[in-house]
XYZ file of N, CA, C and O in Angstrom:
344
model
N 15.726 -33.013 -3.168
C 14.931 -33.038 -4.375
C 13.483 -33.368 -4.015
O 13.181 -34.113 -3.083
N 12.822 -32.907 -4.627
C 11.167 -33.042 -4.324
C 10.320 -31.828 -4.740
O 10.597 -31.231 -5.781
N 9.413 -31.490 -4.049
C 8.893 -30.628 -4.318
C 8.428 -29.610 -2.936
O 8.306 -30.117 -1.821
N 8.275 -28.637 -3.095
C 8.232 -27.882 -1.430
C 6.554 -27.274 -1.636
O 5.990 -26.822 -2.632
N 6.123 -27.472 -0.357
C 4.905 -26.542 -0.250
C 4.884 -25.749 1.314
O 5.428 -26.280 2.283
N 4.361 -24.758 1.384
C 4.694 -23.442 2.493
C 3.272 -22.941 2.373
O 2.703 -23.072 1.290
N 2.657 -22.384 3.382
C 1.615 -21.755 3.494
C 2.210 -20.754 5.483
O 2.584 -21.158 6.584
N 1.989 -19.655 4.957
C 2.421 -18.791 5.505
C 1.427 -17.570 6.225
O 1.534 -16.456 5.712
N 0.608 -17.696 7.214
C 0.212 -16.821 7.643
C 0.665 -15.605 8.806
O 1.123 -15.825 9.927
N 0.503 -14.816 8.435
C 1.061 -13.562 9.463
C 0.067 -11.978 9.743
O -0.844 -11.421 9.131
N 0.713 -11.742 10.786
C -0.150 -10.586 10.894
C 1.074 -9.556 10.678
O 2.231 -9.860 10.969
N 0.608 -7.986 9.999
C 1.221 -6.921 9.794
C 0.875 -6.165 10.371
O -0.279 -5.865 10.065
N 1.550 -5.215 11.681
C 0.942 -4.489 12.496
C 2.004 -2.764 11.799
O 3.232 -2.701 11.847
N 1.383 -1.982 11.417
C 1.899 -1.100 10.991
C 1.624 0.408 11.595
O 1.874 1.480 11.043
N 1.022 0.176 12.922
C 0.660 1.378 13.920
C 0.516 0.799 15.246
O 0.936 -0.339 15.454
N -0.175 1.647 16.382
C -0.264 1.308 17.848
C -1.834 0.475 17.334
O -2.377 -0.572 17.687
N -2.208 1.649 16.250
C -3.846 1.754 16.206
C -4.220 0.603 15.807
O -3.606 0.209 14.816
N -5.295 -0.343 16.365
C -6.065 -1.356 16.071
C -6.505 -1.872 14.200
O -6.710 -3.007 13.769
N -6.523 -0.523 13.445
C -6.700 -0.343 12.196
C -6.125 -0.506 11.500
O -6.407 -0.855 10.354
N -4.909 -0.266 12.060
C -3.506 -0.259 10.880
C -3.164 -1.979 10.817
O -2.396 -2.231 9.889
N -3.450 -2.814 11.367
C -3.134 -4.704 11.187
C -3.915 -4.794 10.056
O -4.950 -4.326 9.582
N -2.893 -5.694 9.762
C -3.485 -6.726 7.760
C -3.199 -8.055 8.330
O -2.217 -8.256 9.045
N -4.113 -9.022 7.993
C -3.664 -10.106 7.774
C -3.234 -10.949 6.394
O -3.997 -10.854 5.433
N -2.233 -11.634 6.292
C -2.273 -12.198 5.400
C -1.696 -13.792 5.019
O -0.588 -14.196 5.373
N -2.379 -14.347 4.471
C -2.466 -15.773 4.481
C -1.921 -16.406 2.821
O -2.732 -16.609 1.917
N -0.601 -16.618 2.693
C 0.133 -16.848 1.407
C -0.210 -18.132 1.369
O -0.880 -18.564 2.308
N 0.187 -19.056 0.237
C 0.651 -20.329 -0.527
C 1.310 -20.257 -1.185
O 1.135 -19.441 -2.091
N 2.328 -20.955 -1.158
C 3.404 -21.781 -2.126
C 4.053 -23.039 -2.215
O 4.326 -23.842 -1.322
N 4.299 -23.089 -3.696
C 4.621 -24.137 -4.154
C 6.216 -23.670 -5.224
O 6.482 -22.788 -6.041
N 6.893 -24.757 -4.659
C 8.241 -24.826 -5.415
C 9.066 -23.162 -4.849
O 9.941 -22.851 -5.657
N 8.963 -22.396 -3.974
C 9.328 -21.213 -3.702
C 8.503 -20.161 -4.449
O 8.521 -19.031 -3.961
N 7.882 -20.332 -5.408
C 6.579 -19.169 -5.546
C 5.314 -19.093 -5.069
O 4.601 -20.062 -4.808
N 5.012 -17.882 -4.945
C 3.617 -17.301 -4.036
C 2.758 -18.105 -5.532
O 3.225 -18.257 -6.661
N 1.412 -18.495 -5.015
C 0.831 -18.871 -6.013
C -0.395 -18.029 -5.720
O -0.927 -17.753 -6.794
N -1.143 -17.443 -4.560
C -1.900 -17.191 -3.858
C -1.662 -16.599 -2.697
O -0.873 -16.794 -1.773
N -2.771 -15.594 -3.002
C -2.542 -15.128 -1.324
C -4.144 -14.338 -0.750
O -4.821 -13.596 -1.462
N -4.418 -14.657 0.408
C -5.448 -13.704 0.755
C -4.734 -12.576 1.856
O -3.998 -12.781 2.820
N -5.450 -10.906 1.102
C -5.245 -9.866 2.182
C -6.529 -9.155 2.899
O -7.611 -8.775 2.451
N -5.999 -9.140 4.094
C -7.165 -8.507 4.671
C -8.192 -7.251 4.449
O -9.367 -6.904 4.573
N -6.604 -6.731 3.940
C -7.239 -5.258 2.958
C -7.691 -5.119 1.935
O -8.239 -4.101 1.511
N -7.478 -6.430 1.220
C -8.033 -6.361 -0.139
C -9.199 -7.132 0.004
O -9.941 -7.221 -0.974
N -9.597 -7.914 1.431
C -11.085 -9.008 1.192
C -10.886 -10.173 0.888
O -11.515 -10.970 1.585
N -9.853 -10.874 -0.373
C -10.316 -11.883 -1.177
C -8.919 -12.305 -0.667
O -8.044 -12.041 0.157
N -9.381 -13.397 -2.012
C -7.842 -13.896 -2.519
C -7.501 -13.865 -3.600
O -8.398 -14.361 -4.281
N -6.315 -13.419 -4.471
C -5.533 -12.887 -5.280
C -4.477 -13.785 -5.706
O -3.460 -14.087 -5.081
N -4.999 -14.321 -7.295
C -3.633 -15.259 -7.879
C -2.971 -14.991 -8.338
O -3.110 -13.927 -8.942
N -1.845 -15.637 -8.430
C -0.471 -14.739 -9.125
C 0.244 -16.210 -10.281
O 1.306 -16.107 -10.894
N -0.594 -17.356 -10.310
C -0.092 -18.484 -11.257
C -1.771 -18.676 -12.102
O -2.828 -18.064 -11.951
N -1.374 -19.801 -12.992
C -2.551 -19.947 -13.661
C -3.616 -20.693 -12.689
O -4.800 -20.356 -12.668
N -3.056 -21.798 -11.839
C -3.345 -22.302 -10.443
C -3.861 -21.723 -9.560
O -4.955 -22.132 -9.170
N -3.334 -20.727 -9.024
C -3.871 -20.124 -8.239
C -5.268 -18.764 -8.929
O -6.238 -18.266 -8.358
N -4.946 -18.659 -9.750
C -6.070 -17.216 -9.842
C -7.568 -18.369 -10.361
O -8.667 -17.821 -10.448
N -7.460 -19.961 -10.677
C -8.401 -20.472 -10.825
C -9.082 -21.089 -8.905
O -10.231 -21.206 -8.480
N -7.855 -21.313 -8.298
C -8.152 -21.464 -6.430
C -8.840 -20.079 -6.124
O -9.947 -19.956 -5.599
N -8.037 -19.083 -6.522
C -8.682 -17.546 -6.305
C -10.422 -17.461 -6.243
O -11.260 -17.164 -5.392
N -10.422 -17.940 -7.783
C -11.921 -17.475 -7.946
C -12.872 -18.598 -7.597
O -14.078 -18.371 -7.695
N -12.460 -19.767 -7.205
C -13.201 -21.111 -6.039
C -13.440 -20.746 -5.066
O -14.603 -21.001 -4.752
N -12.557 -19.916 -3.913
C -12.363 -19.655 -3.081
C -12.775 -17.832 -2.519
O -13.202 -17.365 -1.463
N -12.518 -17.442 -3.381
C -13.745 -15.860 -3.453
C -15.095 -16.419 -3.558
O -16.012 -15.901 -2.920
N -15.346 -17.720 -4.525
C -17.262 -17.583 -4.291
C -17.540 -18.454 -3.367
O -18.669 -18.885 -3.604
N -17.046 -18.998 -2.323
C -17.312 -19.692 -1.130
C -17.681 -18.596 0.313
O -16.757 -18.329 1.082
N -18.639 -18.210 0.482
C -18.777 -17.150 1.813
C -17.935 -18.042 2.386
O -16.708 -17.971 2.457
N -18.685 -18.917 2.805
C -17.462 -19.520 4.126
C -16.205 -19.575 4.327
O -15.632 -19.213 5.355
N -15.638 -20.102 3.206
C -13.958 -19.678 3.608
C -13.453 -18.223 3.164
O -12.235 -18.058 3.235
N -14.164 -17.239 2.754
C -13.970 -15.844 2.858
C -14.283 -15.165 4.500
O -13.549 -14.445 5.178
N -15.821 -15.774 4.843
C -15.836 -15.183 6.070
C -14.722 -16.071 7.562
O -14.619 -15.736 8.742
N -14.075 -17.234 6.804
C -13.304 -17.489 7.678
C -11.897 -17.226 8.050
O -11.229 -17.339 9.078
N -11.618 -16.694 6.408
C -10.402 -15.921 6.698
C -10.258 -14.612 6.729
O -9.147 -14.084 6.705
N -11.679 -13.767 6.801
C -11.406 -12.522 7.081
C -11.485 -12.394 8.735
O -11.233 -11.415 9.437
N -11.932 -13.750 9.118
C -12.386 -13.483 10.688
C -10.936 -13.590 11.386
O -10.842 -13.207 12.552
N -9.953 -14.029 10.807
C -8.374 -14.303 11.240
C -7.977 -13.154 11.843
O -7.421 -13.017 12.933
N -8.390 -12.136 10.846
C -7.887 -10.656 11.634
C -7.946 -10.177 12.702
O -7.066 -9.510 13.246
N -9.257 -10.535 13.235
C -9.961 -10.503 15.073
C -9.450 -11.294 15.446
O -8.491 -10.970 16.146
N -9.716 -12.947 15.254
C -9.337 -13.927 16.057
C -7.823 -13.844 16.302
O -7.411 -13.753 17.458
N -7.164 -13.866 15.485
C -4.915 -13.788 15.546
C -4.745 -12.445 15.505
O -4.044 -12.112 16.461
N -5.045 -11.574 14.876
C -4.357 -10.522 15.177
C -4.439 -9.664 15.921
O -3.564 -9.375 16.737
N -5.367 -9.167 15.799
C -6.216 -8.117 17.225
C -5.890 -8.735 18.690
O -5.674 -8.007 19.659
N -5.877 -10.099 18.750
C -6.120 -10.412 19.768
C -4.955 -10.641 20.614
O -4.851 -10.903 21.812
N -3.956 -10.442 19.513
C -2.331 -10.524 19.836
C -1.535 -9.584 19.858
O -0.371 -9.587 20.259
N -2.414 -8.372 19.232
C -1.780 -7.320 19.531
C -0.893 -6.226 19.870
O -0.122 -5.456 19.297
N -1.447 -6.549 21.393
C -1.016 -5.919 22.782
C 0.291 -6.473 23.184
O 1.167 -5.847 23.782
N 0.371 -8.359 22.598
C 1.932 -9.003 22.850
C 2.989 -8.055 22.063
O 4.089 -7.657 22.444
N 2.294 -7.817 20.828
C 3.233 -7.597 19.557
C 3.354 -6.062 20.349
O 4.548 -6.065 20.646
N 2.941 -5.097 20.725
C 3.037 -3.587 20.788
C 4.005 -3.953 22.269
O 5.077 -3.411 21.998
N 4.129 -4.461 23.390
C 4.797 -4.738 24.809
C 5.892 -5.168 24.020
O 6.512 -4.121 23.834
N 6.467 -6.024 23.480
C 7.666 -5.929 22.957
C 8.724 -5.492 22.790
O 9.485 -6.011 21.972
C-alpha cells in the first residue's frame, strides 16, 4: 500500500538509420502516464490535469527542453551501435 512513482526513460530505435531513434522520457504516478516528453514531438505532452499544467512549466523553460532534447545524442545515438551489434 502506498503510492508508486516511475519515471521511465528509453530510447526507440526503429531502423539501422541514425534518424529513425526517438527518445522518450515518461512519468508516473499510481501506474498512469501523467507526462511524457518525445523526441519527435519536441515537448512535453500531458495526459492528467497534473501533468498538462508540468507540460506547459516545462515547455516554457529552454533549459529543460534543450536538456531533454539533447538525450537523443547524448543516450541514444551514442548507444546505438550496442543496440544494432546485438
Amino acid at each position: 500500500d502506498g503510492y508508486f512513482y516511475h519515471m521511465m526513460k528509453q530510447c526507440r530505435f526503429s531502423s539501422k538509420d541514425l534518424q529513425g531513434i526517438e527518445f522518450i522520457d515518461s512519468y508516473v504516478f499510481n501506474q498512469a502516464e501523467y507526462i511524457r516528453f518525445n523526441s519527435t514531438v519536441g515537448k512535453f505532452v500531458g495526459y492528467t490535469e497534473h501533468g498538462v499544467n508540468n507540460a506547459e512549466a516545462w515547455n516554457s523553460d529552454a533549459g529543460i527542453l534543450a536538456q531533454e532534447r539533447g538525450e537523443l545524442e547524448r543516450v541514444c545515438k551514442q548507444h546505438a551501435p550496442i543496440h544494432y551489434s546485438a
